[in-house]
Every structure is written in C-alpha cells, then in structure tokens.
Amino acid sequence: MSEEEDGRTEKQDTLNRRTVLAGGVATAATAALPRAALAQPKGAGGIETRGAIYMDPDYLSTFNDHAYSRGNIGNVHNLIKNSFLNRSDLKWGLYQRDVEPDPKKWGRTPQIGQAAFDHWPDFSQEARDDLEKQPARFADPKNAMNPFDTRQVGANLLEHLDEVIRIALWDYAVPIKIKVNKSRRRHHGLTTEWDPAPQPGTNPNLRLNGLTINIDCPDGGWQGYTLWRNRSTSDHITKFEANWVVPSPPTNDEGQIIFIFNGLESVSGPNATGGILQPVLQWTTNGWFIRSWYVSADFDPMKYPNLPDPGSAVGQDHLSDENRCYSKAIPVTTGDIITGSIEGGRDTGGKFNYVCSLSRNNQIQSDTRLKMDDISELTYAVCAVESYKVTVTPADYPTAPIVLTSLDLQLENNPISPIQWTESKKAGRDFTAKSSMAGHKVEFKVV
C-alpha cells in the first residue's frame, strides 16, 4: 500500500492537533525519521482527524478575506494596540481569539470551529515551543524578518515570527494572507513573504502592501508526550534517566514505526542549530530494538525517509552528512527492562557535552553509547511515544499502557522533585499522557 493510499481508523470526536496549529496567523519536537501517513478519514461531525482542517476554504476565508483583509486590517491594528501595553508584549498566538471571537467562524461546522477555538491556547503554546527549536535561515530578502533592514536575523523561527507579527500588526496595518500545506515531518515549516520584496540591506522608504505566511503542518510525530523546560541560566541539566518495560508487539504489523523514549532537546540560536538526544526503544517490522539518536533540527526526512540498518552506527564526526547520528540498534524482547540515560552538562570551558546510552535488564549495552560534544545546551526534557505509518488504532500499538518509571531529572547533579511536566492534550493524538508520583512516573494510554 502506498502512502497516498494509507487509511486510518480512529475514535470519533477527535481533532488533529497538527491541523489546529495552522490556525490564526501562522504556526510553528525534533525531526521525523521515517515517512508519515497521509490518510484523511473523517470522524463525527465531518471532522477530518488526519486532514488539515485549516486548509478548509471557509476557515481561510474568515481570516484572509475578512479579519486580515485590507478593508479590516486597520481594525485589527487598533485592537492590537489596545490589547497590548508594549510592543514587546505582542507575541504570535496571544491575539487570534480576540481578532475573531466567534468560534463558528473557526471551522466549516460549529463542532469543528468550537473545538479549534477552545484548544487554541494549548496548541499555540505547543507551536511556540516547536518554533523556538528551529533555526531561522532565509537567504531571499522577501523572507526577511525585518523588511526595513534585511540584515536582521532571528535567533530562531519563534523570534522571527514574533517580530514579523509586530511589524505587520503593531508598527503598521499590513494585510495578511495565510497559506497552509502538509509536510512529512514532525516540525512545522514556516516562511514569511513581504510584498513588495525588499532590497538587500536597509529600506527606510519601503511601503508594505502585504504579508504572506506559509505554513507546513506536520504529518506524524509525537502521539503523546510530557515536557519540562529548564529556564535557569545558571543551573544546567546534568542527567535524565527513565526505566520502562518492552511491551508486547502490536496486534497489527503493517510496517508502522514506533519510538518510545525519554530525551533532551535544545533551542536553536543565532549560531547554533538545535537538536534532540534520545535513548529510544523502537518498533519496526523486525521487532523491538534499542538505539541512541541525535537528530538536528535541520534533518530532512524527505532525503532520508528510512531507518538505517540495525548494524550501522554514525558518530558525531559525520553529523553534517545527514544532520543525524546514531548508535547501533540492539534487539530486545518483550518483558526486558530498559533504562534510557543521558548524562553530561557544561564543562569548565563552557561547552555542553553529553553521553546517551541504554541498558537492558540492568546491563549497559555499550553499542548504544552515543557521545555528543560541544552542542547546544539541552534545555527541554521530554517523555514521548512517537509513531509513523500507523493506520489502525489501537491495533497498530501495544495493547497495554506504556509506562516510564523512576524518572530521574537532575540540575547540576541535584534531583528535581516534583518534576512539573506539561502533558500533551488528547485531542487528535493517539495517546493520553499522565504523570504521577511527583512526576517520576509517566503513563501513556492509547485513546
């Protein structure tokens, strides 16, 4: 069966979070490794649980032809100026429900619109977190963050988008067009285009006619997760460890790929690309394996759609070849106890170095060791179930809940307790995520 022909059966009354992220003006966890399914079955009320509902012409018309149109953008500009005390307070994701407060206009049916409207705060925050992890690299002046000085570059896509919005909606009243597509990766794709296109350098006399925001919504990725962010500038994550048991194989074996992991992820900066370091239990048609991964935010799953051979390993010295590196994959069996561990931190020279590895039944598997030196600081801790090419739920997943226990997250070698996780919402996801025992246990249940 080709990807285009893949079908998927899901519970009714669900809404795909990846489609909601495209709402409002624009949208933003580490790159997808395998290919993602493209199926678009419908749930109750006509909700396309795998379709991009924000590609719906009715929804786009609400914002493109009315809210952000030339005839109404002045009203939006005034609303923004009255709603935010300072320019710096204006951030993407905070104003969309004020711009269009009628949920019925957020979707082609009242049910879709209400769901998209109600979940917007959670989804937009998730998008902001994702944007911050990706570098902002635009060579063409039309995609510049600041059309009046194209030399200015955002530290990451979040900084880029926030500044673009401030220029369009705070400084001026620039009409906005939204375009939405889909992408076979976990991250969101984002480009912005000014009209007219500015010349390279400074353009003090430029008169803006419009802004187009192009969004690629991801197909595939984290189906349930918990997230914790270190916001300290002086204390750094030095350890993150978790235990879990290898579950029974999925009832169906249709070529789906499943990743279960605890990991650490970084934010992209002006001169550094973010990435994720993760000790993974992965399911493929060949069974369960454990493997360590580091995947850069620049990884392109379209160029490398398949998982590498279990016996191959690529170290950091070849990271630039594919923007990912990995250890060998070690086979494991149902009932084995897996420990995923990441240790490291800041050295005396100010560089951040980490080692990722996995143990099987309390025996360290040396072939899973992956060392990463002088990379961006890992500031996000995450526990997740990630999947691709899943076509039938719950049969394509293990039947029992997936439980990570004995979670040990440390700052400067001091354990954190409680660990205050942000849990993913269940709307549109295959799993619910629930933390307990002061954050030292996380359970994923298929929905």
Short mmCIF file of C-alpha atoms in Angstrom, two decimals:
data_model
loop_
_atom_site.label_atom_id
_atom_site.label_comp_id
_atom_site.label_asym_id
_atom_site.label_seq_id
_atom_site.Cartn_x
_atom_site.Cartn_y
_atom_site.Cartn_z
CA MET A 1 0.00 0.00 0.00
CA SER A 2 1.40 3.41 -0.95
CA GLU A 3 1.48 6.31 1.50
CA GLU A 4 -1.20 8.08 -0.53
CA GLU A 5 -3.45 5.03 -0.19
CA ASP A 6 -2.96 4.56 3.53
CA GLY A 7 -6.19 4.55 5.52
CA ARG A 8 -6.72 5.08 9.20
CA THR A 9 -9.46 4.19 11.67
CA GLU A 10 -9.70 6.43 14.72
CA LYS A 11 -12.13 7.10 17.51
CA GLN A 12 -14.81 9.64 16.70
CA ASP A 13 -14.99 13.19 18.05
CA THR A 14 -11.23 13.72 17.81
CA LEU A 15 -9.43 16.66 16.29
CA ASN A 16 -5.96 16.53 14.79
CA ARG A 17 -3.69 18.86 16.76
CA ARG A 18 -1.39 19.22 13.76
CA THR A 19 -4.18 20.86 11.77
CA VAL A 20 -5.15 23.22 14.56
CA LEU A 21 -1.62 24.61 14.82
CA ALA A 22 -2.13 26.32 11.47
CA GLY A 23 -4.95 28.47 12.79
CA GLY A 24 -4.92 32.24 13.17
CA VAL A 25 -1.92 33.81 11.50
CA ALA A 26 0.70 31.06 11.32
CA THR A 27 2.24 28.08 13.07
CA ALA A 28 5.47 26.79 14.00
CA ALA A 29 9.98 18.48 18.84
CA THR A 30 12.96 17.02 16.60
CA ALA A 31 12.71 15.79 13.08
CA ALA A 32 10.71 12.81 11.88
CA LEU A 33 12.78 9.83 10.93
CA PRO A 34 10.50 7.64 8.82
CA ARG A 35 7.71 8.56 6.44
CA ALA A 36 4.36 9.76 7.75
CA ALA A 37 0.92 8.58 6.79
CA LEU A 38 -1.24 10.92 4.74
CA ALA A 39 -4.68 9.41 5.36
CA GLN A 40 -7.72 11.63 5.90
CA PRO A 41 -10.69 9.72 7.33
CA LYS A 42 -13.49 11.66 8.97
CA GLY A 43 -14.85 11.41 12.49
CA ALA A 44 -18.15 12.60 13.88
CA GLY A 45 -19.48 15.88 12.53
CA GLY A 46 -17.24 15.66 9.48
CA ILE A 47 -14.04 16.39 11.37
CA GLU A 48 -11.06 15.26 9.32
CA THR A 49 -8.96 13.65 12.01
CA ARG A 50 -5.96 13.40 9.68
CA GLY A 51 -6.84 16.22 7.26
CA ALA A 52 -5.70 19.81 7.52
CA ILE A 53 -8.97 21.46 8.52
CA TYR A 54 -7.22 24.81 8.35
CA MET A 55 -6.80 24.25 4.64
CA ASP A 56 -10.61 24.50 4.58
CA PRO A 57 -11.57 27.40 2.28
CA ASP A 58 -14.26 28.56 4.73
CA TYR A 59 -11.78 28.88 7.57
CA LEU A 60 -9.13 30.58 5.44
CA SER A 61 -11.74 32.97 4.10
CA THR A 62 -12.57 34.07 7.65
CA PHE A 63 -9.02 35.28 8.19
CA ASN A 64 -7.73 36.01 4.68
CA ASP A 65 -10.82 37.65 3.21
CA HIS A 66 -12.19 39.29 6.32
CA ALA A 67 -10.14 39.51 9.54
CA TYR A 68 -6.76 40.29 7.95
CA SER A 69 -8.07 41.83 4.72
CA ARG A 70 -7.12 45.28 3.50
CA GLY A 71 -10.53 46.57 4.47
CA ASN A 72 -10.35 45.32 8.06
CA ILE A 73 -6.65 45.25 8.95
CA GLY A 74 -6.88 48.76 10.41
CA ASN A 75 -9.39 47.48 12.97
CA VAL A 76 -7.04 44.63 13.85
CA HIS A 77 -4.17 47.10 14.21
CA ASN A 78 -6.24 49.19 16.65
CA LEU A 79 -7.30 46.08 18.55
CA ILE A 80 -3.67 45.02 18.94
CA LYS A 81 -2.58 48.46 20.16
CA ASN A 82 -5.38 48.50 22.73
CA SER A 83 -4.81 44.92 23.87
CA PHE A 84 -1.05 45.01 24.49
CA LEU A 85 0.63 47.59 26.69
CA ASN A 86 4.02 47.39 24.97
CA ARG A 87 5.22 46.31 21.55
CA SER A 88 7.35 43.57 23.09
CA ASP A 89 4.25 42.09 24.75
CA LEU A 90 2.76 41.23 21.36
CA LYS A 91 3.54 37.61 20.55
CA TRP A 92 2.12 35.24 17.99
CA GLY A 93 -0.60 33.06 19.45
CA LEU A 94 -1.90 35.53 22.03
CA TYR A 95 -4.42 37.53 19.99
CA GLN A 96 -6.11 35.22 17.46
CA ARG A 97 -9.23 34.58 19.51
CA ASP A 98 -9.66 38.34 20.03
CA VAL A 99 -9.30 39.02 16.31
CA GLU A 100 -12.08 36.52 15.59
CA PRO A 101 -14.04 35.81 18.79
CA ASP A 102 -16.83 33.82 17.11
CA PRO A 103 -15.98 30.07 17.30
CA LYS A 104 -18.41 29.33 14.49
CA LYS A 105 -16.07 31.11 12.10
CA TRP A 106 -13.10 28.94 13.07
CA GLY A 107 -14.35 25.94 11.10
CA ARG A 108 -16.74 24.87 8.40
CA THR A 109 -19.09 23.37 11.00
CA PRO A 110 -19.93 24.61 14.51
CA GLN A 111 -18.33 21.49 16.03
CA ILE A 112 -15.03 21.96 14.22
CA GLY A 113 -14.96 25.67 14.91
CA GLN A 114 -15.67 25.30 18.62
CA ALA A 115 -13.01 22.62 19.05
CA ALA A 116 -10.37 24.66 17.22
CA PHE A 117 -11.27 27.78 19.18
CA ASP A 118 -11.30 26.06 22.59
CA HIS A 119 -7.96 24.29 22.10
CA TRP A 120 -6.14 27.24 20.60
CA PRO A 121 -4.23 28.34 23.76
CA ASP A 122 -2.72 24.87 24.23
CA PHE A 123 -1.97 24.31 20.58
CA SER A 124 -0.45 27.76 20.00
CA GLN A 125 1.86 27.32 23.01
CA GLU A 126 2.96 23.96 21.64
CA ALA A 127 3.67 25.64 18.32
CA ARG A 128 5.72 28.35 20.00
CA ASP A 129 7.80 25.72 21.77
CA ASP A 130 8.40 23.99 18.44
CA LEU A 131 9.32 27.18 16.58
CA GLU A 132 11.93 28.06 19.18
CA LYS A 133 13.77 24.81 18.48
CA GLN A 134 14.30 25.58 14.78
CA PRO A 135 16.83 27.95 13.23
CA ALA A 136 15.67 30.89 11.11
CA ARG A 137 17.60 30.73 7.85
CA PHE A 138 16.27 32.77 4.93
CA ALA A 139 18.53 33.86 2.07
CA ASP A 140 15.94 35.72 -0.01
CA PRO A 141 15.21 39.29 1.20
CA LYS A 142 11.47 38.73 0.66
CA ASN A 143 11.59 36.25 3.56
CA ALA A 144 13.46 38.62 5.88
CA MET A 145 12.35 39.11 9.46
CA ASN A 146 12.57 42.89 9.09
CA PRO A 147 11.93 44.22 5.56
CA PHE A 148 13.35 47.60 6.54
CA ASP A 149 16.68 46.01 7.44
CA THR A 150 17.10 42.57 5.92
CA ARG A 151 20.40 42.09 7.74
CA GLN A 152 18.49 41.37 10.95
CA VAL A 153 18.08 37.63 11.56
CA GLY A 154 16.02 35.96 14.28
CA ALA A 155 17.72 33.60 16.69
CA ASN A 156 15.10 31.00 15.75
CA LEU A 157 11.75 30.74 13.98
CA LEU A 158 9.85 31.88 17.06
CA GLU A 159 11.80 35.12 17.31
CA HIS A 160 11.40 35.56 13.55
CA LEU A 161 7.62 35.12 13.63
CA ASP A 162 7.06 37.31 16.69
CA GLU A 163 8.97 40.19 15.08
CA VAL A 164 7.20 39.76 11.74
CA ILE A 165 3.86 39.99 13.55
CA ARG A 166 4.93 43.11 15.46
CA ILE A 167 5.89 44.84 12.25
CA ALA A 168 2.68 43.82 10.46
CA LEU A 169 0.18 44.37 13.26
CA TRP A 170 1.77 46.81 15.72
CA ASP A 171 4.01 49.09 13.69
CA TYR A 172 1.78 49.15 10.62
CA ALA A 173 -1.50 47.67 9.41
CA VAL A 174 -0.29 45.16 6.83
CA PRO A 175 -2.88 42.84 5.25
CA ILE A 176 -2.05 39.17 5.83
CA LYS A 177 -2.63 36.07 3.74
CA ILE A 178 -2.30 32.55 5.20
CA LYS A 179 -1.34 29.52 3.11
CA VAL A 180 -1.39 26.04 4.63
CA ASN A 181 0.20 22.81 3.36
CA LYS A 182 1.26 19.49 4.87
CA SER A 183 4.75 18.13 5.45
CA ARG A 184 6.03 14.63 6.28
CA ARG A 185 7.97 15.66 9.33
CA ARG A 186 7.40 16.39 12.99
CA HIS A 187 8.44 20.04 12.89
CA HIS A 188 6.33 22.73 11.36
CA GLY A 189 7.61 24.56 8.31
CA LEU A 190 7.36 28.34 8.23
CA THR A 191 8.23 31.06 5.73
CA THR A 192 7.04 34.66 5.59
CA GLU A 193 6.99 36.83 2.46
CA TRP A 194 6.75 40.62 2.27
CA ASP A 195 5.10 42.46 -0.59
CA PRO A 196 6.84 44.20 -2.19
CA ALA A 197 10.03 42.21 -1.74
CA PRO A 198 12.62 44.43 -0.04
CA GLN A 199 16.07 45.01 -1.45
CA PRO A 200 19.02 43.54 0.47
CA GLY A 201 20.12 45.81 3.31
CA THR A 202 18.20 48.82 4.62
CA ASN A 203 14.96 50.06 3.08
CA PRO A 204 13.78 53.09 5.09
CA ASN A 205 11.26 54.23 2.48
CA LEU A 206 9.65 50.84 1.84
CA ARG A 207 5.83 50.86 1.73
CA LEU A 208 4.41 47.45 2.59
CA ASN A 209 1.35 46.18 0.72
CA GLY A 210 1.02 42.75 2.27
CA LEU A 211 2.45 39.78 4.15
CA THR A 212 2.01 36.11 3.25
CA ILE A 213 2.62 33.46 5.88
CA ASN A 214 3.25 29.97 4.51
CA ILE A 215 2.76 27.09 6.93
CA ASP A 216 3.58 23.40 6.55
CA CYS A 217 1.69 21.32 9.09
CA PRO A 218 3.44 18.07 10.10
CA ASP A 219 2.04 14.63 9.43
CA GLY A 220 3.34 12.20 12.04
CA GLY A 221 5.31 12.70 15.22
CA TRP A 222 4.74 12.63 18.95
CA GLN A 223 1.40 10.95 19.69
CA GLY A 224 1.66 11.61 23.42
CA TYR A 225 4.28 13.39 25.48
CA THR A 226 5.24 15.19 28.67
CA LEU A 227 7.54 18.20 28.51
CA TRP A 228 9.63 20.07 31.06
CA ARG A 229 11.76 23.11 30.31
CA ASN A 230 14.78 24.32 32.25
CA ARG A 231 14.57 28.11 32.41
CA SER A 232 17.56 28.58 34.69
CA THR A 233 20.59 30.30 33.15
CA SER A 234 22.96 29.11 35.87
CA ASP A 235 21.85 25.52 36.57
CA HIS A 236 22.01 23.05 33.70
CA ILE A 237 20.53 19.60 33.15
CA THR A 238 23.16 17.01 34.06
CA LYS A 239 21.12 13.80 33.98
CA PHE A 240 17.87 12.40 32.68
CA GLU A 241 17.09 8.72 33.14
CA ALA A 242 13.99 6.54 32.86
CA ASN A 243 13.01 2.86 33.06
CA TRP A 244 10.35 1.05 31.06
CA VAL A 245 9.44 -2.49 30.07
CA VAL A 246 9.47 -3.69 26.47
CA PRO A 247 5.79 -4.18 25.65
CA SER A 248 4.16 -6.93 23.64
CA PRO A 249 4.27 -6.45 19.87
CA PRO A 250 1.39 -4.53 18.30
CA THR A 251 -1.59 -6.64 17.27
CA ASN A 252 -1.11 -5.49 13.67
CA ASP A 253 2.20 -5.39 11.85
CA GLU A 254 1.71 -3.13 8.85
CA GLY A 255 5.13 -1.53 8.56
CA GLN A 256 4.44 1.09 11.24
CA ILE A 257 7.32 2.56 13.23
CA ILE A 258 7.01 3.36 16.95
CA PHE A 259 9.51 5.17 19.17
CA ILE A 260 9.29 5.19 22.99
CA PHE A 261 11.84 7.38 24.73
CA ASN A 262 12.96 9.91 27.28
CA GLY A 263 15.07 12.62 25.70
CA LEU A 264 16.64 16.05 25.95
CA GLU A 265 16.16 18.76 23.35
CA SER A 266 17.74 22.15 22.68
CA VAL A 267 16.70 25.54 21.38
CA SER A 268 18.16 26.95 18.17
CA GLY A 269 20.16 30.16 18.40
CA PRO A 270 21.81 32.63 16.00
CA ASN A 271 24.89 30.46 15.54
CA ALA A 272 23.67 27.08 16.74
CA THR A 273 21.13 24.61 15.44
CA GLY A 274 19.05 22.76 18.00
CA GLY A 275 18.54 19.02 18.16
CA ILE A 276 17.31 16.15 20.30
CA LEU A 277 19.35 13.47 22.09
CA GLN A 278 17.29 10.39 22.91
CA PRO A 279 17.69 6.80 24.09
CA VAL A 280 14.95 5.01 22.13
CA LEU A 281 13.02 1.77 22.15
CA GLN A 282 11.84 1.40 18.57
CA TRP A 283 9.43 -0.98 16.87
CA THR A 284 9.77 -1.94 13.22
CA THR A 285 8.75 -4.98 11.18
CA ASN A 286 11.92 -6.61 12.51
CA GLY A 287 10.76 -6.31 16.13
CA TRP A 288 11.86 -4.24 19.14
CA PHE A 289 15.30 -2.56 19.21
CA ILE A 290 17.07 -0.04 21.43
CA ARG A 291 19.20 2.69 19.90
CA SER A 292 20.58 6.12 20.78
CA TRP A 293 19.84 9.01 18.45
CA TYR A 294 20.84 12.63 17.99
CA VAL A 295 18.76 14.41 15.35
CA SER A 296 19.39 18.01 14.34
CA ALA A 297 16.53 20.42 13.69
CA ASP A 298 17.94 20.65 10.14
CA PHE A 299 17.29 16.97 9.43
CA ASP A 300 15.31 16.44 6.21
CA PRO A 301 13.19 13.27 6.36
CA MET A 302 12.35 13.58 2.67
CA LYS A 303 16.00 12.97 1.81
CA TYR A 304 16.39 10.13 4.32
CA PRO A 305 12.94 8.54 4.71
CA ASN A 306 14.08 5.15 6.01
CA LEU A 307 15.63 3.96 9.25
CA PRO A 308 19.30 2.96 8.99
CA ASP A 309 20.34 -0.68 9.16
CA PRO A 310 20.43 -2.01 12.76
CA GLY A 311 24.12 -2.86 12.49
CA SER A 312 25.20 0.60 11.33
CA ALA A 313 26.31 3.49 13.52
CA VAL A 314 27.15 7.11 12.67
CA GLY A 315 29.08 9.25 15.14
CA GLN A 316 29.12 13.00 15.68
CA ASP A 317 32.01 13.40 13.23
CA HIS A 318 29.55 12.60 10.43
CA LEU A 319 26.60 14.59 11.80
CA SER A 320 26.80 17.06 8.93
CA ASP A 321 26.29 14.26 6.38
CA GLU A 322 22.61 13.70 7.22
CA ASN A 323 22.03 16.02 10.21
CA ARG A 324 21.56 12.96 12.41
CA CYS A 325 23.80 10.42 14.12
CA TYR A 326 23.03 7.20 15.92
CA SER A 327 24.39 4.11 17.64
CA LYS A 328 23.88 0.53 16.57
CA ALA A 329 20.43 -0.93 17.22
CA ILE A 330 20.30 -3.82 19.70
CA PRO A 331 17.39 -6.29 19.58
CA VAL A 332 15.37 -6.73 22.77
CA THR A 333 12.35 -8.84 23.68
CA THR A 334 9.02 -8.37 25.41
CA GLY A 335 9.47 -8.13 29.17
CA ASP A 336 13.01 -6.77 29.09
CA ILE A 337 13.61 -3.82 31.42
CA ILE A 338 15.10 -0.87 29.54
CA THR A 339 16.91 2.08 31.08
CA GLY A 340 17.49 5.12 28.92
CA SER A 341 20.12 7.51 30.24
CA ILE A 342 21.58 10.88 29.26
CA GLU A 343 24.37 12.43 31.32
CA GLY A 344 26.54 15.47 30.84
CA GLY A 345 26.31 19.22 31.09
CA ARG A 346 28.60 22.23 30.90
CA ASP A 347 32.34 21.75 31.17
CA THR A 348 34.89 24.20 32.56
CA GLY A 349 35.34 25.73 29.12
CA GLY A 350 31.64 26.49 28.78
CA LYS A 351 30.90 23.74 26.26
CA PHE A 352 27.99 21.36 26.61
CA ASN A 353 28.84 17.66 26.30
CA TYR A 354 26.54 14.67 26.76
CA VAL A 355 26.54 10.86 26.61
CA CYS A 356 23.43 8.86 25.73
CA SER A 357 23.12 5.10 26.31
CA LEU A 358 20.68 2.31 27.12
CA SER A 359 20.73 -0.67 29.45
CA ARG A 360 18.90 -3.97 29.07
CA ASN A 361 17.96 -5.79 32.28
CA ASN A 362 20.48 -3.64 34.19
CA GLN A 363 23.28 -4.46 31.75
CA ILE A 364 24.72 -1.50 29.89
CA GLN A 365 24.66 -2.05 26.14
CA SER A 366 27.94 -0.47 25.07
CA ASP A 367 26.94 -0.44 21.40
CA THR A 368 24.18 2.05 22.23
CA ARG A 369 26.60 4.65 23.58
CA LEU A 370 26.46 7.94 21.68
CA LYS A 371 28.70 10.84 22.72
CA MET A 372 27.92 14.42 21.67
CA ASP A 373 30.43 17.18 22.42
CA ASP A 374 30.09 20.95 22.13
CA ILE A 375 26.44 21.01 21.10
CA SER A 376 23.67 23.43 22.02
CA GLU A 377 22.60 23.19 25.65
CA LEU A 378 19.82 20.65 26.11
CA THR A 379 17.08 22.53 27.93
CA TYR A 380 13.89 20.53 27.29
CA ALA A 381 13.24 17.16 28.92
CA VAL A 382 10.62 15.01 27.21
CA CYS A 383 8.99 11.61 27.53
CA ALA A 384 7.15 10.58 24.40
CA VAL A 385 5.55 7.96 22.19
CA GLU A 386 6.24 8.80 18.56
CA SER A 387 4.85 6.96 15.55
CA TYR A 388 4.68 6.92 11.76
CA LYS A 389 2.68 4.92 9.22
CA VAL A 390 0.12 3.93 11.84
CA THR A 391 -3.11 3.17 10.00
CA VAL A 392 -5.36 1.47 12.59
CA THR A 393 -5.66 2.45 16.23
CA PRO A 394 -5.35 0.85 18.69
CA ALA A 395 -4.32 -2.34 16.88
CA ASP A 396 -1.10 -0.83 15.47
CA TYR A 397 0.14 -0.15 19.03
CA PRO A 398 0.94 -2.36 22.02
CA THR A 399 -2.28 -3.09 23.90
CA ALA A 400 -1.07 -2.34 27.44
CA PRO A 401 -0.28 1.19 28.65
CA ILE A 402 3.30 2.35 28.11
CA VAL A 403 4.79 3.39 31.44
CA LEU A 404 8.07 5.18 32.13
CA THR A 405 9.14 4.92 35.76
CA SER A 406 11.94 6.01 38.10
CA LEU A 407 12.31 9.26 36.16
CA ASP A 408 15.47 10.96 37.38
CA LEU A 409 15.94 14.52 36.11
CA GLN A 410 18.81 16.48 37.64
CA LEU A 411 20.12 20.04 37.56
CA GLU A 412 23.79 20.28 38.50
CA ASN A 413 23.57 16.71 39.86
CA ASN A 414 20.67 17.60 42.15
CA PRO A 415 17.45 15.61 41.53
CA ILE A 416 14.32 17.61 40.74
CA SER A 417 11.23 16.71 42.73
CA PRO A 418 8.50 17.19 41.90
CA ILE A 419 9.01 17.25 38.14
CA GLN A 420 6.24 19.51 36.90
CA TRP A 421 5.52 18.11 33.45
CA THR A 422 3.39 19.76 30.82
CA GLU A 423 1.20 16.96 29.49
CA SER A 424 0.04 16.74 25.90
CA LYS A 425 -3.66 17.12 25.32
CA LYS A 426 -5.51 14.11 23.98
CA ALA A 427 -7.35 15.92 21.15
CA GLY A 428 -6.13 14.47 17.87
CA ARG A 429 -3.48 12.29 19.48
CA ASP A 430 -3.26 8.52 19.73
CA PHE A 431 -2.22 8.58 23.41
CA THR A 432 -3.11 10.37 26.59
CA ALA A 433 -0.18 11.33 28.81
CA LYS A 434 -0.43 11.34 32.59
CA SER A 435 2.31 11.96 35.13
CA SER A 436 2.15 10.80 38.76
CA MET A 437 4.35 10.09 41.78
CA ALA A 438 5.64 13.69 41.85
CA GLY A 439 6.48 13.48 38.16
CA HIS A 440 8.67 10.41 38.49
CA LYS A 441 6.22 8.24 36.58
CA VAL A 442 4.60 8.90 33.19
CA GLU A 443 1.92 6.69 31.65
CA PHE A 444 0.72 6.70 28.05
CA LYS A 445 -2.64 5.13 27.21
CA VAL A 446 -3.97 4.63 23.70
CA VAL A 447 -7.23 6.50 23.09
#
